[in-house]
Tab-separated table of C-alpha atoms in Angstrom:
chain	number	residue	atom	x	y	z
A	1	PHE	CA	31.453	14.619	123.359
A	2	GLU	CA	28.134	14.355	121.521
A	3	SER	CA	27.729	11.301	119.293
A	4	ASP	CA	25.211	12.953	116.966
A	5	PHE	CA	25.754	16.035	114.844
A	6	PRO	CA	23.211	18.923	114.754
A	7	GLU	CA	20.807	18.644	111.814
A	8	ASN	CA	22.173	21.709	110.025
A	9	VAL	CA	25.711	20.255	110.172
A	10	THR	CA	24.559	16.893	108.839
A	11	ALA	CA	22.541	18.549	106.077
A	12	GLU	CA	25.521	20.673	105.037
A	13	ALA	CA	27.786	17.613	104.978
A	14	GLU	CA	25.304	15.576	102.908
A	15	LYS	CA	25.212	18.206	100.168
A	16	ILE	CA	28.976	17.880	99.559
A	17	ALA	CA	29.990	15.747	96.605
A	18	TRP	CA	33.323	14.966	94.997
A	19	ASN	CA	33.741	16.859	91.732
A	20	LEU	CA	36.881	17.415	89.640
A	21	SER	CA	36.577	20.394	87.354
A	22	ASN	CA	39.121	21.476	84.774
A	23	GLU	CA	39.917	24.466	86.977
A	24	GLU	CA	40.627	22.189	89.940
A	25	LEU	CA	42.852	19.967	87.874
A	26	HIS	CA	44.727	23.035	86.615
A	27	ASN	CA	45.391	24.131	90.210
A	28	ARG	CA	46.545	20.736	91.418
A	29	LYS	CA	49.432	18.397	90.713
A	30	ASP	CA	47.996	15.339	89.042
A	31	MET	CA	49.383	12.247	90.809
A	32	ARG	CA	46.803	9.744	89.566
A	33	GLY	CA	49.260	7.790	87.448
A	34	VAL	CA	51.695	7.194	90.296
A	35	LEU	CA	51.575	4.022	92.421
A	36	THR	CA	49.741	5.045	95.578
A	37	PHE	CA	48.462	3.107	98.595
A	38	THR	CA	47.206	3.467	102.162
A	39	ILE	CA	48.282	1.432	105.196
A	40	ASP	CA	45.954	1.588	108.235
A	41	PRO	CA	44.509	-0.611	110.975
A	42	ALA	CA	42.251	-3.376	109.663
A	43	THR	CA	39.190	-1.766	111.309
A	44	ALA	CA	39.844	1.807	109.980
A	45	GLN	CA	37.023	3.578	108.150
A	46	ASP	CA	38.652	6.954	107.518
A	47	PHE	CA	41.874	6.992	105.490
A	48	ASP	CA	43.490	10.406	105.779
A	49	ASP	CA	47.016	9.590	104.576
A	50	ALA	CA	48.514	7.776	101.573
A	51	ILE	CA	52.007	7.069	100.276
A	52	SER	CA	53.079	7.192	96.622
A	53	TYR	CA	56.278	5.829	95.087
A	54	GLN	CA	58.062	6.184	91.777
A	55	LYS	CA	61.548	6.473	90.324
A	56	THR	CA	62.462	9.811	88.721
A	57	ASP	CA	64.128	10.274	85.341
A	58	GLU	CA	67.376	11.126	87.095
A	59	GLY	CA	67.307	7.806	88.994
A	60	HIS	CA	66.237	9.258	92.327
A	61	THR	CA	63.387	7.929	94.486
A	62	GLU	CA	60.222	9.995	94.896
A	63	VAL	CA	58.027	9.300	97.913
A	64	GLY	CA	54.857	11.314	98.313
A	65	VAL	CA	52.946	11.807	101.557
A	66	HIS	CA	49.352	12.647	100.585
A	67	ILE	CA	46.911	13.948	103.195
A	68	ALA	CA	43.157	14.325	102.731
A	69	ASP	CA	42.301	17.896	101.704
A	70	VAL	CA	39.617	18.491	104.307
A	71	THR	CA	39.858	22.298	103.969
A	72	HIS	CA	38.636	22.079	100.391
A	73	TYR	CA	35.238	21.140	101.819
A	74	VAL	CA	35.211	22.568	105.349
A	75	LYS	CA	35.156	26.321	104.826
A	76	PRO	CA	35.867	28.796	107.659
A	77	GLY	CA	32.707	29.985	109.383
A	78	SER	CA	30.485	27.234	107.952
A	79	ALA	CA	28.307	25.072	110.205
A	80	LEU	CA	30.681	22.170	109.530
A	81	ASP	CA	33.689	24.241	110.521
A	82	LYS	CA	32.120	25.536	113.719
A	83	GLU	CA	31.148	21.994	114.797
A	84	ALA	CA	34.555	20.579	113.877
A	85	TYR	CA	36.256	23.308	115.910
A	86	LYS	CA	33.932	22.693	118.841
A	87	ARG	CA	34.794	18.987	118.871
A	88	ALA	CA	38.435	19.598	117.790
A	89	THR	CA	39.198	15.887	117.619
A	90	SER	CA	37.712	12.473	116.922
A	91	VAL	CA	37.430	10.249	119.988
A	92	TYR	CA	38.348	6.568	119.562
A	93	LEU	CA	36.760	4.474	122.284
A	94	VAL	CA	37.132	0.698	122.423
A	95	ASP	CA	33.695	0.014	120.978
A	96	ARG	CA	32.961	3.122	118.926
A	97	CYS	CA	34.308	6.264	117.298
A	98	ILE	CA	32.880	9.728	117.918
A	99	PRO	CA	34.102	11.563	114.770
A	100	MET	CA	35.042	15.198	114.365
A	101	LEU	CA	33.376	15.325	110.933
A	102	PRO	CA	30.147	13.730	109.677
A	103	GLU	CA	30.427	10.338	108.003
A	104	ASN	CA	29.899	11.643	104.446
A	105	LEU	CA	33.196	13.500	104.844
A	106	SER	CA	35.203	11.362	107.266
A	107	ASN	CA	34.462	7.980	105.662
A	108	ASN	CA	33.611	9.026	102.106
A	109	ILE	CA	34.397	12.298	100.379
A	110	CYS	CA	37.629	13.116	102.264
A	111	SER	CA	38.706	9.522	102.905
A	112	LEU	CA	41.429	8.293	100.531
A	113	ARG	CA	39.540	5.166	99.519
A	114	PRO	CA	41.055	2.756	97.029
A	115	GLY	CA	40.011	2.981	93.385
A	116	GLU	CA	38.685	6.559	93.721
A	117	ASP	CA	40.143	9.963	92.810
A	118	ARG	CA	40.627	12.184	95.833
A	119	PHE	CA	41.876	15.710	96.637
A	120	CYS	CA	44.980	15.908	98.832
A	121	PHE	CA	47.438	18.326	100.353
A	122	SER	CA	50.796	16.673	99.735
A	123	VAL	CA	54.494	16.760	100.600
A	124	ILE	CA	56.585	15.056	97.937
A	125	PHE	CA	60.181	14.098	98.738
A	126	ILE	CA	63.039	13.297	96.348
A	127	PHE	CA	65.711	10.992	97.831
A	128	ASN	CA	69.138	10.342	96.303
A	129	GLU	CA	70.935	6.999	96.189
A	130	LYS	CA	72.061	7.526	99.789
A	131	ASN	CA	68.428	7.996	100.836
A	132	GLU	CA	69.066	11.633	101.610
A	133	ILE	CA	66.455	14.307	100.840
A	134	VAL	CA	67.639	16.468	97.947
A	135	ARG	CA	64.447	18.494	97.570
A	136	TYR	CA	60.761	18.503	98.474
A	137	TRP	CA	57.530	20.020	97.148
A	138	VAL	CA	54.452	21.153	99.076
A	139	GLY	CA	51.125	21.674	97.363
A	140	LYS	CA	47.646	20.409	96.523
A	141	THR	CA	47.187	17.278	94.442
A	142	VAL	CA	44.660	14.824	93.087
A	143	ILE	CA	45.526	11.163	93.691
A	144	HIS	CA	44.113	7.746	92.975
A	145	SER	CA	44.864	5.137	95.629
A	146	ASP	CA	45.675	1.768	94.061
A	147	HIS	CA	45.655	-0.335	97.229
A	148	ARG	CA	44.188	-0.244	100.726
A	149	MET	CA	46.334	-2.329	103.032
A	150	ALA	CA	45.949	-3.263	106.680
A	151	TYR	CA	49.168	-3.216	108.731
A	152	GLU	CA	49.188	-6.985	108.862
A	153	GLU	CA	48.911	-7.262	105.090
A	154	ALA	CA	51.686	-4.722	104.522
A	155	GLN	CA	53.939	-6.558	106.965
A	156	GLY	CA	53.226	-9.809	105.112
A	157	ILE	CA	54.344	-8.138	101.866
A	158	LEU	CA	57.536	-6.911	103.525
A	159	ASP	CA	58.227	-10.464	104.652
A	160	ASP	CA	57.461	-12.078	101.272
A	161	ASP	CA	60.142	-11.322	98.684
A	162	GLY	CA	57.979	-12.967	96.008
A	163	HIS	CA	55.088	-10.516	96.320
A	164	PRO	CA	54.677	-7.998	93.454
A	165	MET	CA	54.661	-5.057	95.967
A	166	HIS	CA	57.633	-6.341	97.960
A	167	LYS	CA	60.311	-4.279	96.210
A	168	VAL	CA	58.344	-1.057	96.514
A	169	LEU	CA	57.506	-1.456	100.202
A	170	SER	CA	61.034	-2.620	100.970
A	171	ALA	CA	62.548	0.435	99.221
A	172	ILE	CA	60.290	2.741	101.232
A	173	ASN	CA	61.066	0.798	104.413
A	174	VAL	CA	64.824	1.261	103.903
A	175	ILE	CA	64.326	5.010	103.691
A	176	ALA	CA	62.070	4.968	106.752
A	177	TYR	CA	64.690	3.037	108.701
A	178	LYS	CA	67.297	5.688	107.867
A	179	LEU	CA	64.944	8.470	108.931
A	180	ARG	CA	64.357	6.671	112.242
A	181	GLN	CA	68.073	6.091	112.887
A	182	ASP	CA	68.918	9.693	112.084
A	183	ARG	CA	66.225	10.884	114.478
A	184	PHE	CA	67.483	8.660	117.312
A	185	ALA	CA	71.070	9.732	116.621
A	186	LYS	CA	70.017	13.331	117.225
A	187	GLY	CA	68.498	12.487	120.614
A	188	SER	CA	64.891	11.535	119.898
A	189	VAL	CA	63.339	9.525	122.726
A	190	ALA	CA	62.552	5.964	121.688
A	191	PHE	CA	59.612	5.147	123.952
A	192	GLU	CA	57.287	2.400	122.798
A	193	THR	CA	54.644	1.427	125.338
A	194	ASP	CA	52.598	-1.755	125.172
A	195	GLU	CA	49.037	-1.220	123.989
A	196	VAL	CA	46.168	-3.696	124.166
A	197	GLN	CA	43.547	-4.619	121.614
A	198	PHE	CA	40.096	-5.954	122.478
A	199	ASP	CA	38.116	-8.453	120.417
A	200	LEU	CA	34.424	-7.733	120.938
A	201	ASP	CA	31.376	-9.922	120.320
A	202	ASP	CA	28.191	-8.688	118.621
A	203	LYS	CA	27.112	-7.052	121.897
A	204	ASN	CA	30.447	-5.217	122.258
A	205	VAL	CA	31.450	-7.408	125.209
A	206	PRO	CA	35.224	-8.168	125.155
A	207	VAL	CA	35.963	-11.831	124.544
A	208	SER	CA	39.765	-11.591	124.396
A	209	VAL	CA	42.591	-9.114	124.950
A	210	THR	CA	45.870	-9.125	123.034
A	211	ARG	CA	48.887	-6.880	122.950
A	212	LYS	CA	49.367	-4.783	119.826
A	213	VAL	CA	52.610	-5.656	118.090
A	214	ARG	CA	54.452	-2.852	116.263
A	215	LYS	CA	56.421	-4.030	113.262
A	216	ASP	CA	58.105	-2.368	110.285
A	217	ALA	CA	54.794	-1.644	108.539
A	218	HIS	CA	53.621	0.454	111.506
A	219	MET	CA	56.927	2.301	111.877
A	220	LEU	CA	57.246	2.905	108.118
A	221	ILE	CA	54.038	4.971	108.100
A	222	GLU	CA	54.894	6.688	111.351
A	223	ASP	CA	58.343	7.737	110.100
A	224	PHE	CA	56.966	9.326	106.941
A	225	MET	CA	54.195	11.077	108.842
A	226	LEU	CA	56.782	12.508	111.261
A	227	LEU	CA	58.872	13.620	108.287
A	228	ALA	CA	55.914	15.369	106.648
A	229	ASN	CA	54.934	17.121	109.905
A	230	LYS	CA	58.507	18.273	110.497
A	231	THR	CA	59.036	19.391	106.892
A	232	VAL	CA	55.945	21.596	106.677
A	233	ALA	CA	56.809	23.229	110.023
A	234	GLU	CA	60.309	23.963	108.712
A	235	HIS	CA	58.742	25.163	105.432
A	236	MET	CA	56.692	27.746	107.342
A	237	ILE	CA	59.804	28.992	109.138
A	238	THR	CA	61.520	29.381	105.741
A	239	GLN	CA	58.496	31.152	104.267
A	240	SER	CA	58.474	33.746	107.041
A	241	LYS	CA	61.724	35.253	105.709
A	242	GLY	CA	62.611	36.665	109.116
A	243	GLN	CA	59.162	38.042	109.900
A	244	GLU	CA	57.115	35.535	111.902
A	245	ILE	CA	54.140	33.845	110.326
A	246	PRO	CA	51.946	32.766	113.268
A	247	PHE	CA	51.450	29.035	112.944
A	248	VAL	CA	50.143	25.973	114.859
A	249	TYR	CA	53.111	24.104	116.304
A	250	ARG	CA	53.066	20.809	118.156
A	251	VAL	CA	55.342	21.544	121.099
A	252	HIS	CA	56.731	19.396	123.919
A	253	ASP	CA	58.468	21.079	126.850
A	254	LEU	CA	61.253	19.695	129.066
A	255	PRO	CA	60.303	17.133	131.759
A	256	ASN	CA	59.325	18.132	135.299
A	257	ASP	CA	62.373	18.305	137.620
A	258	ASP	CA	60.586	16.875	140.693
A	259	LYS	CA	59.233	13.948	138.735
A	260	LEU	CA	62.677	13.328	137.250
A	261	SER	CA	64.146	13.164	140.782
A	262	ASN	CA	61.613	10.528	141.797
A	263	LEU	CA	62.297	8.615	138.583
A	264	ALA	CA	66.056	8.698	139.297
A	265	LEU	CA	65.444	7.154	142.736
A	266	LEU	CA	63.289	4.408	141.248
A	267	CYS	CA	65.863	3.584	138.559
A	268	LYS	CA	68.711	3.611	141.091
A	269	GLU	CA	66.857	1.008	143.156
A	270	LEU	CA	66.681	-1.138	140.022
A	271	GLY	CA	70.375	-0.730	139.295
A	272	LEU	CA	70.256	1.966	136.636
A	273	ARG	CA	71.779	5.403	137.274
A	274	MET	CA	70.147	8.313	135.470
A	275	ASP	CA	71.706	11.646	134.439
A	276	PHE	CA	69.136	14.428	134.041
A	277	SER	CA	71.602	17.317	134.211
A	278	THR	CA	70.931	18.549	130.656
A	279	PRO	CA	68.168	18.003	128.099
A	280	GLY	CA	70.555	15.857	126.029
A	281	LYS	CA	71.548	13.707	129.015
A	282	THR	CA	67.856	13.415	129.936
A	283	ALA	CA	66.982	12.082	126.479
A	284	GLU	CA	69.917	9.618	126.681
A	285	SER	CA	68.717	8.419	130.098
A	286	PHE	CA	65.183	7.927	128.805
A	287	ASN	CA	66.532	5.870	125.904
A	288	ARG	CA	68.541	3.712	128.325
A	289	ILE	CA	65.267	2.929	130.080
A	290	ALA	CA	63.737	1.992	126.722
A	291	GLU	CA	66.694	-0.302	125.957
A	292	ARG	CA	66.323	-2.081	129.281
A	293	ALA	CA	62.564	-2.359	128.717
A	294	ASN	CA	63.242	-4.586	125.690
A	295	LYS	CA	64.873	-7.122	128.038
A	296	GLU	CA	63.330	-6.611	131.479
A	297	TYR	CA	59.615	-6.304	132.267
A	298	ALA	CA	60.364	-4.086	135.247
A	299	PHE	CA	61.572	-1.369	132.912
A	300	LYS	CA	58.446	-1.656	130.774
A	301	LEU	CA	56.657	-0.496	133.933
A	302	ILE	CA	59.312	2.162	134.616
A	303	MET	CA	58.636	3.585	131.149
A	304	GLY	CA	55.192	4.484	132.430
A	305	PHE	CA	56.759	6.532	135.216
A	306	ALA	CA	59.145	8.130	132.699
A	307	ILE	CA	56.275	9.120	130.407
A	308	ARG	CA	54.410	10.681	133.333
A	309	ALA	CA	57.569	12.644	134.184
A	310	MET	CA	57.449	14.262	130.766
A	311	ALA	CA	55.517	17.415	129.983
A	312	LYS	CA	52.313	16.976	127.994
A	313	ALA	CA	52.639	17.793	124.295
A	314	GLU	CA	50.237	20.526	123.140
A	315	TYR	CA	49.510	23.035	120.397
A	316	SER	CA	50.878	26.542	120.544
A	317	THR	CA	51.990	29.494	118.392
A	318	ASP	CA	55.040	29.726	120.656
A	319	ASN	CA	57.505	27.397	118.926
A	320	ILE	CA	59.609	25.942	121.757
A	321	GLY	CA	60.354	22.761	119.832
A	322	HIS	CA	59.525	19.145	120.594
A	323	PHE	CA	61.719	17.591	123.313
A	324	GLY	CA	60.600	13.988	122.795
A	325	LEU	CA	61.206	13.942	119.048
A	326	LYS	CA	64.199	16.280	119.222
A	327	PHE	CA	62.724	18.503	116.479
A	328	ASP	CA	63.198	22.264	116.575
A	329	ASN	CA	60.140	22.694	114.370
A	330	TYR	CA	57.155	20.387	114.383
A	331	THR	CA	53.429	20.538	113.645
A	332	HIS	CA	50.479	18.230	113.012
A	333	PHE	CA	49.646	18.107	109.302
A	334	THR	CA	48.823	14.486	108.567
A	335	SER	CA	45.397	13.829	110.152
A	336	PRO	CA	42.881	16.591	109.293
A	337	ILE	CA	39.930	14.186	109.226
A	338	ARG	CA	40.319	13.604	112.938
A	339	ARG	CA	42.275	16.651	114.271
A	340	TYR	CA	41.246	20.311	113.913
A	341	SER	CA	44.858	21.373	114.594
A	342	ASP	CA	45.733	19.909	111.197
A	343	VAL	CA	42.861	21.792	109.554
A	344	LEU	CA	44.258	25.049	110.918
A	345	ALA	CA	47.775	24.154	109.751
A	346	HIS	CA	46.508	23.286	106.233
A	347	ARG	CA	44.779	26.660	105.860
A	348	ILE	CA	47.796	28.663	106.902
A	349	ILE	CA	50.232	26.641	104.772
A	350	TYR	CA	47.999	26.891	101.691
A	351	LYS	CA	47.556	30.665	102.010
A	352	ASN	CA	51.346	31.010	102.216
A	353	LEU	CA	52.153	28.977	99.098
A	354	GLU	CA	51.736	31.943	96.777
A	355	GLU	CA	51.914	35.009	99.061
A	356	ARG	CA	52.604	35.927	102.676
A	357	TYR	CA	49.637	35.557	104.956
A	358	ARG	CA	49.971	36.181	108.673
A	359	PRO	CA	46.943	35.257	110.826
A	360	ASP	CA	46.240	37.047	114.103
A	361	LYS	CA	48.567	35.386	116.598
A	362	SER	CA	46.432	36.016	119.683
A	363	GLY	CA	43.313	34.521	118.120
A	364	LEU	CA	45.263	31.558	116.793
A	365	GLU	CA	46.751	30.907	120.246
A	366	ASP	CA	43.245	30.835	121.719
A	367	MET	CA	42.317	28.219	119.140
A	368	CYS	CA	45.450	26.204	120.000
A	369	ALA	CA	44.466	26.268	123.668
A	370	HIS	CA	40.969	25.016	122.899
A	371	VAL	CA	42.217	22.224	120.650
A	372	SER	CA	44.768	21.136	123.295
A	373	LYS	CA	42.040	21.100	125.952
A	374	GLN	CA	39.731	18.982	123.796
A	375	GLU	CA	42.603	16.593	123.021
A	376	ARG	CA	43.257	16.019	126.719
A	377	LYS	CA	39.553	15.348	127.305
A	378	ALA	CA	39.499	12.867	124.441
A	379	MET	CA	42.602	11.071	125.700
A	380	GLU	CA	41.067	10.727	129.156
A	381	ALA	CA	37.834	9.400	127.657
A	382	GLU	CA	39.860	6.852	125.686
A	383	ARG	CA	41.746	5.765	128.793
A	384	GLN	CA	38.495	5.406	130.729
A	385	SER	CA	37.043	3.327	127.871
A	386	ILE	CA	40.026	0.991	128.021
A	387	ARG	CA	39.777	0.714	131.816
A	388	TYR	CA	36.065	-0.078	131.621
A	389	LYS	CA	36.435	-2.703	128.897
A	390	MET	CA	39.360	-4.285	130.710
A	391	ALA	CA	37.304	-4.475	133.915
A	392	GLU	CA	34.376	-5.886	131.918
A	393	PHE	CA	36.645	-8.566	130.456
A	394	MET	CA	38.224	-9.411	133.830
A	395	SER	CA	34.849	-9.555	135.590
A	396	GLN	CA	34.395	-12.923	133.885
A	397	LYS	CA	37.536	-14.197	135.661
A	398	ILE	CA	36.813	-13.480	139.328
A	399	GLY	CA	38.414	-16.162	141.503
A	400	MET	CA	41.186	-16.914	139.023
A	401	ALA	CA	44.914	-16.495	139.832
A	402	PHE	CA	47.270	-14.552	137.567
A	403	ASP	CA	50.999	-14.138	137.147
A	404	SER	CA	51.540	-10.424	137.631
A	405	PHE	CA	54.091	-7.737	138.362
A	406	VAL	CA	54.258	-5.021	141.035
A	407	SER	CA	53.471	-1.800	139.131
A	408	GLY	CA	53.148	0.692	141.979
A	409	ILE	CA	53.323	1.129	145.773
A	410	ILE	CA	51.311	3.335	148.113
A	411	ASP	CA	50.821	3.338	151.880
A	412	SER	CA	47.834	0.987	151.791
A	413	GLY	CA	49.009	-1.579	149.242
A	414	LEU	CA	50.460	-2.481	145.891
A	415	PHE	CA	49.275	-1.923	142.365
A	416	VAL	CA	49.770	-4.991	140.199
A	417	GLU	CA	49.677	-5.521	136.425
A	418	VAL	CA	48.546	-8.890	135.073
A	419	LYS	CA	51.245	-10.209	132.769
A	420	GLU	CA	48.860	-11.672	130.167
A	421	THR	CA	46.408	-8.853	129.676
A	422	LYS	CA	48.048	-5.741	131.250
A	423	ALA	CA	44.969	-5.408	133.486
A	424	GLU	CA	45.948	-3.307	136.520
A	425	GLY	CA	44.394	-3.491	139.955
A	426	PHE	CA	44.968	-2.993	143.645
A	427	LEU	CA	46.410	-5.472	146.151
A	428	PRO	CA	45.778	-4.178	149.696
A	429	PHE	CA	48.261	-4.920	152.452
A	430	SER	CA	45.391	-6.422	154.440
A	431	SER	CA	45.652	-9.547	152.284
A	432	PHE	CA	49.313	-10.079	153.206
A	433	TYR	CA	50.426	-12.556	155.887
A	434	GLU	CA	52.672	-10.047	157.722
A	435	HIS	CA	53.227	-6.337	158.143
A	436	PHE	CA	55.461	-4.539	155.649
A	437	THR	CA	57.488	-1.336	155.915
A	438	MET	CA	57.928	1.079	153.038
A	439	GLY	CA	61.536	1.294	151.820
A	440	ALA	CA	63.432	4.506	151.003
A	441	GLY	CA	62.108	6.267	147.907
A	442	GLY	CA	58.811	4.392	147.997
A	443	VAL	CA	59.981	1.826	145.427
A	444	LYS	CA	59.883	-1.286	147.633
A	445	ILE	CA	58.327	-2.786	150.784
A	446	ILE	CA	60.106	-5.034	153.330
A	447	GLY	CA	58.412	-7.711	155.475
A	448	ASN	CA	58.854	-6.939	159.172
A	449	ARG	CA	59.154	-10.607	160.124
A	450	SER	CA	60.500	-12.447	157.101
A	451	GLY	CA	62.483	-9.668	155.421
A	452	THR	CA	60.667	-10.474	152.172
A	453	VAL	CA	61.067	-7.626	149.664
A	454	TYR	CA	58.666	-6.565	146.906
A	455	LYS	CA	59.754	-3.818	144.578
A	456	ILE	CA	58.357	-2.347	141.399
A	457	GLY	CA	58.762	-4.847	138.559
A	458	ASP	CA	58.917	-7.924	140.825
A	459	PRO	CA	56.772	-10.913	139.832
A	460	ILE	CA	53.868	-11.705	142.102
A	461	THR	CA	50.948	-14.132	141.913
A	462	VAL	CA	47.520	-12.701	142.748
A	463	ARG	CA	43.873	-13.758	142.657
A	464	LEU	CA	41.097	-11.506	141.366
A	465	ILE	CA	38.450	-11.078	144.073
A	466	ASP	CA	36.337	-8.078	142.981
A	467	VAL	CA	35.627	-5.841	139.969
A	468	ASP	CA	33.917	-2.435	140.122
A	469	LEU	CA	32.706	-1.897	136.558
A	470	SER	CA	31.449	1.659	137.161
A	471	ARG	CA	34.937	2.738	138.201
A	472	GLY	CA	36.895	0.342	136.031
A	473	GLN	CA	38.730	-0.917	139.161
A	474	MET	CA	39.917	-4.384	140.173
A	475	GLU	CA	40.917	-5.732	143.583
A	476	PHE	CA	43.253	-8.696	144.065
A	477	GLU	CA	44.482	-10.791	146.965
A	478	LEU	CA	47.912	-12.324	147.405
A	479	VAL	CA	48.312	-15.978	146.511
A	480	LYS	CA	50.584	-17.287	149.267
């Protein structure tokens, strides 16, 4: 991924300015008088989604999901469009962002900044007194964001019943909670993995590592983004009227059978029997792992194995549904500033608002394959960035002992995860005080002399003895 944009792309982006003509206003729903706000990470620079809230004349609740209208500026075949397609995604490394679009668009013209009018593509929902959707509207809008909130600020408002915005956020949160419960009741997989956050100094060297905490403010936004993605995918199915409209779906296939078998052996060793006989039973079993993970650290580690057993989500015109979310129809609509898949979806949805437009399916599938490939490359780059920064942070702690957990077992040793930072490294058997034999299923080792057993999830105390920064690898020794 190139950090810098070609000169012609930058020049094209710099010429773009925000301008609201009478014709534009006529073609858009004017939402500027409705309470609207964004909730994002504190460090975010590009705001591509906003939420609006108001009560209708009939006493219902209207919640709008407003997404930056990138396609208004990025026209098919332009230098901007070609470069955005080539990149296909923004890449978020620990110490930098490599954006899909130039800064004038990603952080300015398209970004839903507070106190400024902005063009959006929106999905507006009407909920009754039981928080059930009675109708929705899809179309282009102009909005004016009243507030830009970080997740921490939004959570503070939810927790403070004296805050002026408390009633609004709480009302939206109640709806979000119902959406979440309904999704889980239908078999959605409730995996939540621990993520880490680095605090960097002015030279981008990590000075501390903390675990990200997901609270209601995070999940509120996530639930409404999922709802918008699901709704527009269903909308396109309805619009097809029995004759397929080729579209960009976000699909997730069933898990791999061989990996499920290994996962079942691992869970059995930890006292949890899995049933992977049907897709429904598989989802139930995954959710049982997630429930145990809330109480036992071992199952937090097992969730990593479960996630690796799953198929990789990708983009396709072949709508096979989304196993993990338990949605028959799903797409990505809510992040066009950083995902080209959403740009494609916006163009197709917009062209089908007034008349039927059916893009070439073969060409669209080729684009889906390219975007999926770029997404996988970006995810791997992000993982490598985290590994490197974790190794850089831990390199300052060579010689120190850490409370850890066994996170994996191979023939030559154990993988361990440091409890405090989630740093993972290797503990070779050569540092042990006796020989060990691998147990059945490869989920534990047994000391030949003492009978001592170590299995995945067991606590273990280790000392850091070496860090390879270039590989992002750490080596530990056993503290006897």
